[in-house]
Short mmCIF file of C-alpha atoms in Angstrom, two decimals:
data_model
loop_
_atom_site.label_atom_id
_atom_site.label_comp_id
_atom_site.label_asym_id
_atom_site.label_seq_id
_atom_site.Cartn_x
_atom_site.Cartn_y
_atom_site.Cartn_z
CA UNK A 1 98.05 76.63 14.37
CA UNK A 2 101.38 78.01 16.59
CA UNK A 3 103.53 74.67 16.71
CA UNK A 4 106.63 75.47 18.69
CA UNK A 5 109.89 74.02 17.83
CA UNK A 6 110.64 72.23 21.44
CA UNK A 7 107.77 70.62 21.57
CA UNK A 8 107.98 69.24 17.68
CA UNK A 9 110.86 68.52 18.21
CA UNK A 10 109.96 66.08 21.05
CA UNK A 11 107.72 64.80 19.04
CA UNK A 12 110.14 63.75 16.07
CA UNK A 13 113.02 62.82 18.73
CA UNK A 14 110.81 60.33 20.75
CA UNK A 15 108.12 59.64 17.37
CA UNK A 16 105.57 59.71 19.76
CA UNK A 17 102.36 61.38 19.65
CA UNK A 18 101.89 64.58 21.73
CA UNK A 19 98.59 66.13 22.92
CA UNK A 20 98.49 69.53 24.83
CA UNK A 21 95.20 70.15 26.81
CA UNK A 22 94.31 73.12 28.73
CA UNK A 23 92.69 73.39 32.22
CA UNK A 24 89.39 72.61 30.98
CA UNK A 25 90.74 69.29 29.15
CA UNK A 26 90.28 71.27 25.64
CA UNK A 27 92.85 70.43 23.08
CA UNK A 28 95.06 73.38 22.29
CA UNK A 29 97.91 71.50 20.30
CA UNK A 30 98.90 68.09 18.76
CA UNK A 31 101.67 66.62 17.10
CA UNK A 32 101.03 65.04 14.47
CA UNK A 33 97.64 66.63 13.86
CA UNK A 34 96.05 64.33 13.29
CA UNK A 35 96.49 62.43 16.58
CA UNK A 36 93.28 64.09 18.17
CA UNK A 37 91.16 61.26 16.02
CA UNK A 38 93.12 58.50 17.81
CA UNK A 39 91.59 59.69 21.04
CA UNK A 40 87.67 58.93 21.69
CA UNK A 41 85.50 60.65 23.54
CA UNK A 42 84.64 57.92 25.78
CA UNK A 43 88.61 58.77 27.07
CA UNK A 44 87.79 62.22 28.43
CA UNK A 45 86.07 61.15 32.14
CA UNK A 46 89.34 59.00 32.77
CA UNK A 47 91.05 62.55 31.80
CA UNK A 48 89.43 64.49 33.79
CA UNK A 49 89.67 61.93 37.00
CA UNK A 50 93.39 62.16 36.50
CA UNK A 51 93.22 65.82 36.25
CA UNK A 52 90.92 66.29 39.37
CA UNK A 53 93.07 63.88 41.69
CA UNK A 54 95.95 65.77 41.64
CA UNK A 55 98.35 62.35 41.95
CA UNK A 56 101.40 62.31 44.32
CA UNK A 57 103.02 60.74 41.15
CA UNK A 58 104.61 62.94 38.51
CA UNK A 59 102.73 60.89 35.76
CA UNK A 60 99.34 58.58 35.71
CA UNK A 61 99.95 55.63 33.42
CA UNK A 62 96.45 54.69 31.31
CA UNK A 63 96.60 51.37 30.06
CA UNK A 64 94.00 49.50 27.82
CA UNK A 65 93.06 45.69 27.77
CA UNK A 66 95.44 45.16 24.81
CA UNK A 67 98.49 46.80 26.30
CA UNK A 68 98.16 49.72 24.79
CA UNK A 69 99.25 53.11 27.24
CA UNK A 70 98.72 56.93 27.43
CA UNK A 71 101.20 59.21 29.80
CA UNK A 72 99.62 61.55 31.38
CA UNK A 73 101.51 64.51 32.62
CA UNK A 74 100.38 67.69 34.46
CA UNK A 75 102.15 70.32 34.26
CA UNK A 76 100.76 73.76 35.76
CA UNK A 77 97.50 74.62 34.13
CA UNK A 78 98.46 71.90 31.03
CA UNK A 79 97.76 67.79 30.70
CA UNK A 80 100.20 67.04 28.06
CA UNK A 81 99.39 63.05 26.87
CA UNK A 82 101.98 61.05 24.98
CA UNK A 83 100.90 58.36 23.48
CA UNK A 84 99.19 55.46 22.82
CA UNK A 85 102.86 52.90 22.78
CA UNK A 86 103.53 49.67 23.70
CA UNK A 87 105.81 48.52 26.11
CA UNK A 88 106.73 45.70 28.11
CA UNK A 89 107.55 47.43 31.10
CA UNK A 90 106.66 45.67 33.88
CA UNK A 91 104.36 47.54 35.77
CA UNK A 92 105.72 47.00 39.57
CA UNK A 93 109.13 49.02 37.91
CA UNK A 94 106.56 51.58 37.07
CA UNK A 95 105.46 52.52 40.28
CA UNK A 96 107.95 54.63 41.79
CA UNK A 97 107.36 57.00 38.78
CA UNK A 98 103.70 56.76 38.27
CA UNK A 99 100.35 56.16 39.06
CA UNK A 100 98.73 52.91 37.04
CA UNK A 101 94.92 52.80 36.20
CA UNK A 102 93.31 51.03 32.97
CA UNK A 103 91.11 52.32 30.81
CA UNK A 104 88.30 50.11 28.10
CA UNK A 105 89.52 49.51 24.95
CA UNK A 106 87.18 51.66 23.28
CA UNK A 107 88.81 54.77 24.85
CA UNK A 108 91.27 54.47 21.50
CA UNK A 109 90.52 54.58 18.28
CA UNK A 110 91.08 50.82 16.19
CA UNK A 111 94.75 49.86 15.91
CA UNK A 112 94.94 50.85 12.13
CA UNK A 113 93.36 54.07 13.01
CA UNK A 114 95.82 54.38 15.67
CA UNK A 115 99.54 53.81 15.38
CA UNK A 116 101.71 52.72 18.21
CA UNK A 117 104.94 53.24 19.01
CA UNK A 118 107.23 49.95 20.61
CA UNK A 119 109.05 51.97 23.96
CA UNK A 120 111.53 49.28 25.46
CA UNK A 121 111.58 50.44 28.82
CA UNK A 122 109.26 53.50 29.66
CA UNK A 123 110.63 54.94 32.76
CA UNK A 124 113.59 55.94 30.47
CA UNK A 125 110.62 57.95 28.64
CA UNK A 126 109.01 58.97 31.62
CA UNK A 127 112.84 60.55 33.27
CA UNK A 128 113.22 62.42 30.27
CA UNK A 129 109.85 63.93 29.43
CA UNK A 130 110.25 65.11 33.24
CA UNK A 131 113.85 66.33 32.64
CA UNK A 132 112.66 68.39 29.13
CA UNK A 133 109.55 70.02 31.49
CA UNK A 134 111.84 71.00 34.47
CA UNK A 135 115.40 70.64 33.52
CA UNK A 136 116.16 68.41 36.75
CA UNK A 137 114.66 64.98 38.40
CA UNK A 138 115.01 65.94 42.03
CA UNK A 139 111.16 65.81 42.79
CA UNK A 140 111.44 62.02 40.82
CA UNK A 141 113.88 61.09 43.43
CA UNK A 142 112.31 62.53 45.96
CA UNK A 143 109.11 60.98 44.80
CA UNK A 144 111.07 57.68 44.81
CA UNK A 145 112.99 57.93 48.22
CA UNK A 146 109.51 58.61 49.59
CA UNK A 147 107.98 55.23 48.34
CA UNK A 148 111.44 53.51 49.56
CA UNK A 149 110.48 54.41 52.76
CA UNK A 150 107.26 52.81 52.93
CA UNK A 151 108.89 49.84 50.90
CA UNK A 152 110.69 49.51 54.84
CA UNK A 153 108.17 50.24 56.58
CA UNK A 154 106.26 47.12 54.84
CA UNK A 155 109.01 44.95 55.19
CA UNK A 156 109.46 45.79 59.40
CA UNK A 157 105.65 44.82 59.60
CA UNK A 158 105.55 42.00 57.25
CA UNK A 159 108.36 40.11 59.59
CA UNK A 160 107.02 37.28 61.19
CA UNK A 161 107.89 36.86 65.14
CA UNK A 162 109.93 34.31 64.98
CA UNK A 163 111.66 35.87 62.08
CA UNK A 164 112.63 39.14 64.47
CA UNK A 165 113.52 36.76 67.32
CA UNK A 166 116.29 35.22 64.83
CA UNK A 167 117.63 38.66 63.88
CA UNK A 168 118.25 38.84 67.82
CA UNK A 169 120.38 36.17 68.33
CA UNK A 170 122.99 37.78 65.62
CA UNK A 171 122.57 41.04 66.62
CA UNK A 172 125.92 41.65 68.01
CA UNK A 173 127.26 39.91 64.54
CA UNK A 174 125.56 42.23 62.54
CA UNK A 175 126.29 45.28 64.29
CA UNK A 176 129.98 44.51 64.32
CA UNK A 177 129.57 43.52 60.68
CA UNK A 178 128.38 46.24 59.70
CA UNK A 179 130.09 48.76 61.61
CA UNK A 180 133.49 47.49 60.44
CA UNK A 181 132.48 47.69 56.82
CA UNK A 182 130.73 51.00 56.40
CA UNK A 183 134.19 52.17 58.48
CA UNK A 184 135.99 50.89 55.78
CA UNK A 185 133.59 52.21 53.03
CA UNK A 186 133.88 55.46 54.65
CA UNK A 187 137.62 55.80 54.35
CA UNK A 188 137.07 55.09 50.73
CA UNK A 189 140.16 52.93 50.53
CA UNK A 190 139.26 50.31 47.96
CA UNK A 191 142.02 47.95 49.09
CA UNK A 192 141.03 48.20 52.53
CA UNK A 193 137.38 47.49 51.36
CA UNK A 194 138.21 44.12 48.97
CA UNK A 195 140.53 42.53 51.83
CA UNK A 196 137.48 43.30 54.06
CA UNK A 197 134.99 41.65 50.94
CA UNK A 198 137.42 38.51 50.81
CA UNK A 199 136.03 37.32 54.08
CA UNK A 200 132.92 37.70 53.78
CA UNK A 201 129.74 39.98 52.94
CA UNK A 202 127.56 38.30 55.18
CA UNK A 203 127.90 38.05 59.16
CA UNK A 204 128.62 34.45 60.32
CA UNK A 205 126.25 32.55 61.58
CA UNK A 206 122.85 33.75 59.60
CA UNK A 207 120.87 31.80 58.22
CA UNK A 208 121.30 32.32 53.70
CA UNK A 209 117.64 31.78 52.22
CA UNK A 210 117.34 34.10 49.30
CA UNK A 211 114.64 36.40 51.23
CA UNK A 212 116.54 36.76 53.97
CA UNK A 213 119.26 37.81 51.83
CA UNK A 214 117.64 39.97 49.40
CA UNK A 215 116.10 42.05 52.59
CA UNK A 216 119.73 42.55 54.24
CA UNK A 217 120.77 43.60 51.17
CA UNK A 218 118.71 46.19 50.83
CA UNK A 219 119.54 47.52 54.48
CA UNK A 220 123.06 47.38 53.24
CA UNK A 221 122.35 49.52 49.46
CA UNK A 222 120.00 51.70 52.13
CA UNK A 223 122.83 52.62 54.81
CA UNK A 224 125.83 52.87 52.23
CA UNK A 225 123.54 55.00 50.22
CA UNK A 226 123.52 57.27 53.41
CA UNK A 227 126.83 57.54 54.64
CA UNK A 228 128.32 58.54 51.08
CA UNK A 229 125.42 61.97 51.05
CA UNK A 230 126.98 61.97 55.04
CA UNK A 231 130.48 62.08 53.13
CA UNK A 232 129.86 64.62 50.56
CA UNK A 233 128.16 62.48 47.61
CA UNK A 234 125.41 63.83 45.27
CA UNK A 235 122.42 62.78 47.19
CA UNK A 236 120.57 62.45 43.67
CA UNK A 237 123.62 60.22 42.74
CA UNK A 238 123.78 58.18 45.95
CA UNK A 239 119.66 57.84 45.92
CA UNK A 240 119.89 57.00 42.35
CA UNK A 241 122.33 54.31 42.92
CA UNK A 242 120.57 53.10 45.86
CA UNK A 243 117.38 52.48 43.88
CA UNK A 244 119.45 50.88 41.39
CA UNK A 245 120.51 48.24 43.35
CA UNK A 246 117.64 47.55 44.74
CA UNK A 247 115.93 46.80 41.70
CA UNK A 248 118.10 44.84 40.44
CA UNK A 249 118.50 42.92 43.74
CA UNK A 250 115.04 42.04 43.60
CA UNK A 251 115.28 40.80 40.16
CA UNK A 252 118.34 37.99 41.31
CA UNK A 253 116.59 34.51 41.35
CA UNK A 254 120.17 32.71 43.56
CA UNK A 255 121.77 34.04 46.90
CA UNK A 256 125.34 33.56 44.36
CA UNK A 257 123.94 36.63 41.96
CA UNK A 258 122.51 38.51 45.43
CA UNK A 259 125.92 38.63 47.13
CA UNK A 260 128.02 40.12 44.14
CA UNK A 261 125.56 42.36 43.50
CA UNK A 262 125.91 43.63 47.28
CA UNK A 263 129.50 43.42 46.85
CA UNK A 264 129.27 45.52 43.89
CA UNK A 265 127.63 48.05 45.51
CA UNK A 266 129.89 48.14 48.23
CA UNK A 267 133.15 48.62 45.96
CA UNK A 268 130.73 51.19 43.87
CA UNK A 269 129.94 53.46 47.24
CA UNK A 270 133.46 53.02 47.91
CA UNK A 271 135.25 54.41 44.93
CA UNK A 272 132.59 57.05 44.81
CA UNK A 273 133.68 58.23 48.32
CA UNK A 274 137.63 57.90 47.51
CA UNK A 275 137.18 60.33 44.97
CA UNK A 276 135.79 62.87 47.41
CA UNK A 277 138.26 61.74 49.92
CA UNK A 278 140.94 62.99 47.16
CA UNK A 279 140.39 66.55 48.68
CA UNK A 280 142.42 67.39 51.73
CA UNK A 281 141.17 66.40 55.06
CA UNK A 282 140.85 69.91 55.87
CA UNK A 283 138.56 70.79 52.41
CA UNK A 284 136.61 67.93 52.72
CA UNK A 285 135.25 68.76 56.19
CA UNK A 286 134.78 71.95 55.11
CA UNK A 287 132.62 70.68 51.67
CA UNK A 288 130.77 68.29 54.37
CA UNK A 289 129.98 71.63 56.55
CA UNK A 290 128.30 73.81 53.83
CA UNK A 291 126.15 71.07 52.25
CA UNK A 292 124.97 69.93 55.53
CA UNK A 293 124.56 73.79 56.41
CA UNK A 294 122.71 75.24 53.07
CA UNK A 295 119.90 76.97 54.93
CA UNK A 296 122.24 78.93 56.87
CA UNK A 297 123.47 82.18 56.71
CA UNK A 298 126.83 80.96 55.99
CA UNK A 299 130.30 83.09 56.70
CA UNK A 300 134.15 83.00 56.20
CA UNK A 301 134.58 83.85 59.62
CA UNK A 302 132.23 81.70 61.16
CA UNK A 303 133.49 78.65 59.50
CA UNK A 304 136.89 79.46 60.07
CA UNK A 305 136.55 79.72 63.55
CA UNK A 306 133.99 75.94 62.93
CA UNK A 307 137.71 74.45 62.15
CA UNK A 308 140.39 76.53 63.90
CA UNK A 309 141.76 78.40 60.72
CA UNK A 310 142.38 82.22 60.23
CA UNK A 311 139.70 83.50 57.45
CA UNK A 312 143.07 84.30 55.20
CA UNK A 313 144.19 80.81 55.44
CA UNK A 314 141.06 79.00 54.95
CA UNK A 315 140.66 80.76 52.04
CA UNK A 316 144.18 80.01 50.63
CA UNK A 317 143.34 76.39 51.08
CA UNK A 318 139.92 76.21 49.94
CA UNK A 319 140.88 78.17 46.91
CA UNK A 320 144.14 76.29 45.90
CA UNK A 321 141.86 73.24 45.60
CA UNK A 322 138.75 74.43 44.46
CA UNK A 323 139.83 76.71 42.32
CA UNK A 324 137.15 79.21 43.21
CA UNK A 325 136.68 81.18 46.64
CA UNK A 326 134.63 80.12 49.29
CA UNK A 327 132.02 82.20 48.68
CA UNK A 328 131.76 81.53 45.31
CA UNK A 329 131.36 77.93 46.30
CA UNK A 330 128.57 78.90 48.98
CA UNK A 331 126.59 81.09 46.52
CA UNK A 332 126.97 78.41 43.05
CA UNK A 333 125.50 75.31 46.37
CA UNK A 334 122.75 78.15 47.29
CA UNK A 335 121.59 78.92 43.91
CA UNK A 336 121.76 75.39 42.52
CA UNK A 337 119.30 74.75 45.39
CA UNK A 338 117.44 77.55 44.81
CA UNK A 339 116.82 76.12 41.54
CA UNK A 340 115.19 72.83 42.32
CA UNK A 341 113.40 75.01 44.90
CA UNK A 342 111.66 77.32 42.65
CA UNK A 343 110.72 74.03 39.98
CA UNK A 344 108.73 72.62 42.89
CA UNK A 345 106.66 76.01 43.03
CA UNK A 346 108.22 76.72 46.22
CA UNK A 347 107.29 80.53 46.94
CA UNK A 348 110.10 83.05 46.78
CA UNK A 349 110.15 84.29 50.44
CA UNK A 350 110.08 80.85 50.99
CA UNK A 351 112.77 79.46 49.25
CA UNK A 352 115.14 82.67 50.15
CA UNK A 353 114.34 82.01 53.76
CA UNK A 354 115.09 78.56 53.55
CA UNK A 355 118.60 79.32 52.19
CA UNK A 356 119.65 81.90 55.05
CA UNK A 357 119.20 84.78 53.34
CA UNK A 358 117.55 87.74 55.26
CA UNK A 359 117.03 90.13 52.46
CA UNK A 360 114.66 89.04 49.55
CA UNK A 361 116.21 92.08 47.47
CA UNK A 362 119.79 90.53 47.89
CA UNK A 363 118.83 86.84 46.94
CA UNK A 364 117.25 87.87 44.11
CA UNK A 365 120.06 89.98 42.76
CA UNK A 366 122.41 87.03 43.83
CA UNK A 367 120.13 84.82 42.04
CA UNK A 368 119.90 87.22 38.56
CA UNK A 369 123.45 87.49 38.35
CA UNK A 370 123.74 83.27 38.57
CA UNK A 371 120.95 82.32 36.58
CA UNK A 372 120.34 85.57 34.00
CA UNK A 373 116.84 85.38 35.22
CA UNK A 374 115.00 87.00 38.37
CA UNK A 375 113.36 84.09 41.09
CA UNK A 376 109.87 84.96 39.26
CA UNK A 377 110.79 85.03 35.24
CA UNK A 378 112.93 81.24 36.07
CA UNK A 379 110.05 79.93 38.09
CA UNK A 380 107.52 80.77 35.13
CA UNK A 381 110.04 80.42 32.52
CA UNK A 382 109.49 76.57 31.50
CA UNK A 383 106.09 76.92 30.25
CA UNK A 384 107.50 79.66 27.99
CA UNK A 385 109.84 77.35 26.99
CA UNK A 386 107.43 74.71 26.10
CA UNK A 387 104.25 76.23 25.11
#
């Protein structure tokens, strides 16, 4: 049998068990070998419902009676299963990152037929069998910011009446609140910030129960999160962080631990911003303009004349500081998009559409001299890779 090094070595790194089926749930490889005897016939129907579904979730979860758990992962015309382990993941910090279903016992073979491996926390494991498949974790964090979403949505219809008619009467305190301190977060001047943080990090006058709390909170970790992507932060970074906080808000059991945690964040979001604020007012508007502005056909001249410059200043400036041209900057922001693009099986036309480019011919060329790969051989490369 073919057993290729990547996916052995997998296998050794993570000493977890690795089973490759094809589209018609037929095993093609395993590592060890001998794992195919741990799984029991009786499993395959729960395979093939997982297969069929086509989950929103980047991995489905199987877990039996005794704790035991198989990851399931799709991956083109592939279910790669890892697995059985333990773990004592909670399963509400699972959900962002997978779909949960149990399966009977008998699905696995007996315990001393059947190794298992101890994983502390398995969305660690999940992240990086994700990462090793498609070298990034933007459709995890999109996958994630989706779910956040509906997390608010839940919370705006879960408030009782008399709930939202106490948010009114502090309205005006909360929207000076907060305006004040996202103006300060946004200048990312720390000292600013903590002088602001030494009065308070809750608006006068509302009421502090730990719910109550906990929820503002996370309107606070949600709107920070937003102006530093506004202010030219990593939105993977910013979301990341977000969703960070957030869990770990929810895990506080005192308003004491709920507060520095918010004022954590706020000092975090704040130094993160300061260091983009480190660029000239000038090149940090400009940074600002072509992130916001990916999916245009973007042009010296026209953003130039965007901020009042000549084209030979602008790129004097942008280039003293950057240390690359300005259309070196636009192309590396196009292709790195482009990227995450074509892992998400985004078409070609599609994605060189998306990214202002009218000529297919010239994005792929622009692409091949970036990447070392055309659109097509990147987009089907990982399977090579793996397989």
């Amino acid at each position: 049998m073919y057993r290729h090094p990547l996916l052995e070595s997998l296998h050794i790194c993570f000493t977890l068990p690795i089973v490759v089926l094809d589209n018609d749930l037929d095993m093609l490889k395993a590592y060890p070998f001998q794992q195919v005897s741990c799984l029991q016939s009786d499993l395959k129907p729960h395979l093939d419902k997982v297969w069929r579904q086509k989950s929103l979730f980047p991995f489905t979860l199987l877990r039996t009676p005794k704790g035991q758990m198989l990851a399931l992962y799709p991956f083109q015309n592939y279910l790669f299963i890892f697995g059985p382990f333990w773990s004592a993941s909670p399963a509400q910090t699972l959900r962002p990152l997978a779909d949960l279903a149990y399966i009977p016992q008998h699905c696995l073979a007996q315990e001393g037929l059947c190794p298992c491996q101890h994983i502390s926390d398995v969305g660690h494991l999940l992240h990086l069998i994700h990462y090793f498949f498609t070298g990034h974790l933007h459709l995890m964090e999109q996958d994630q910011e989706s779910l956040t979403q509906e997390i608010f949505e839940d919370i705006r219809k879960e408030l009782s009446e008399s709930l939202i008619q106490q948010c009114n009467l502090y309205e005006d305190q909360h929207f000076d609140f907060e305006f004040h301190l996202l103006e300060s977060v946004k200048k990312g001047d720390l000292k600013e910030v903590r002088s602001f943080l030494s009065q308070s990090v809750t608006p006068k006058g509302v009421t502090k129960d730990l719910r109550s709390e906990k929820n503002y909170s996370i309107l606070i970790f949600e709107k920070l999160s937003q102006l530093a992507i506004s202010m030219g932060v990593d939105p993977v970074y910013a979301h990341h962080t977000r969703d960070y906080y957030m869990s770990k808000c929810e895990a506080c059991l005192n308003i004491h631990d709920v507060l520095a945690l918010r004022e954590s964040a706020i000092i975090l979001f704040t130094q993160k911003i300061g260091r983009i604020n480190n660029h000239s007012y000038t090149v940090a508007k400009i940074l600002r303009y072509i992130h916001q502005n990916l999916s245009q056909k973007l042009m010296v001249e026209d953003i130039a004349k965007q901020f009042n410059f000549s084209e030979s200043t602008i790129r004097k400036l942008f280039r003293k500081e950057m240390n690359c041209s300005l259309q070196q900057y636009i192309s590396q922001k196009k292709m790195e998009e482009a990227k995450v693009m074509l892992r998400n099986q985004n078409n070609v036309t599609e994605v060189s559409n998306s990214l202002g480019y009218a000529d297919l011919a010239h994005f792929s060329r622009t692409f091949k001299a970036h990447v070392g790969l055309s659109p097509k051989q990147y987009q089907r490369s990982p399977i090579k890779d793996i397989l």
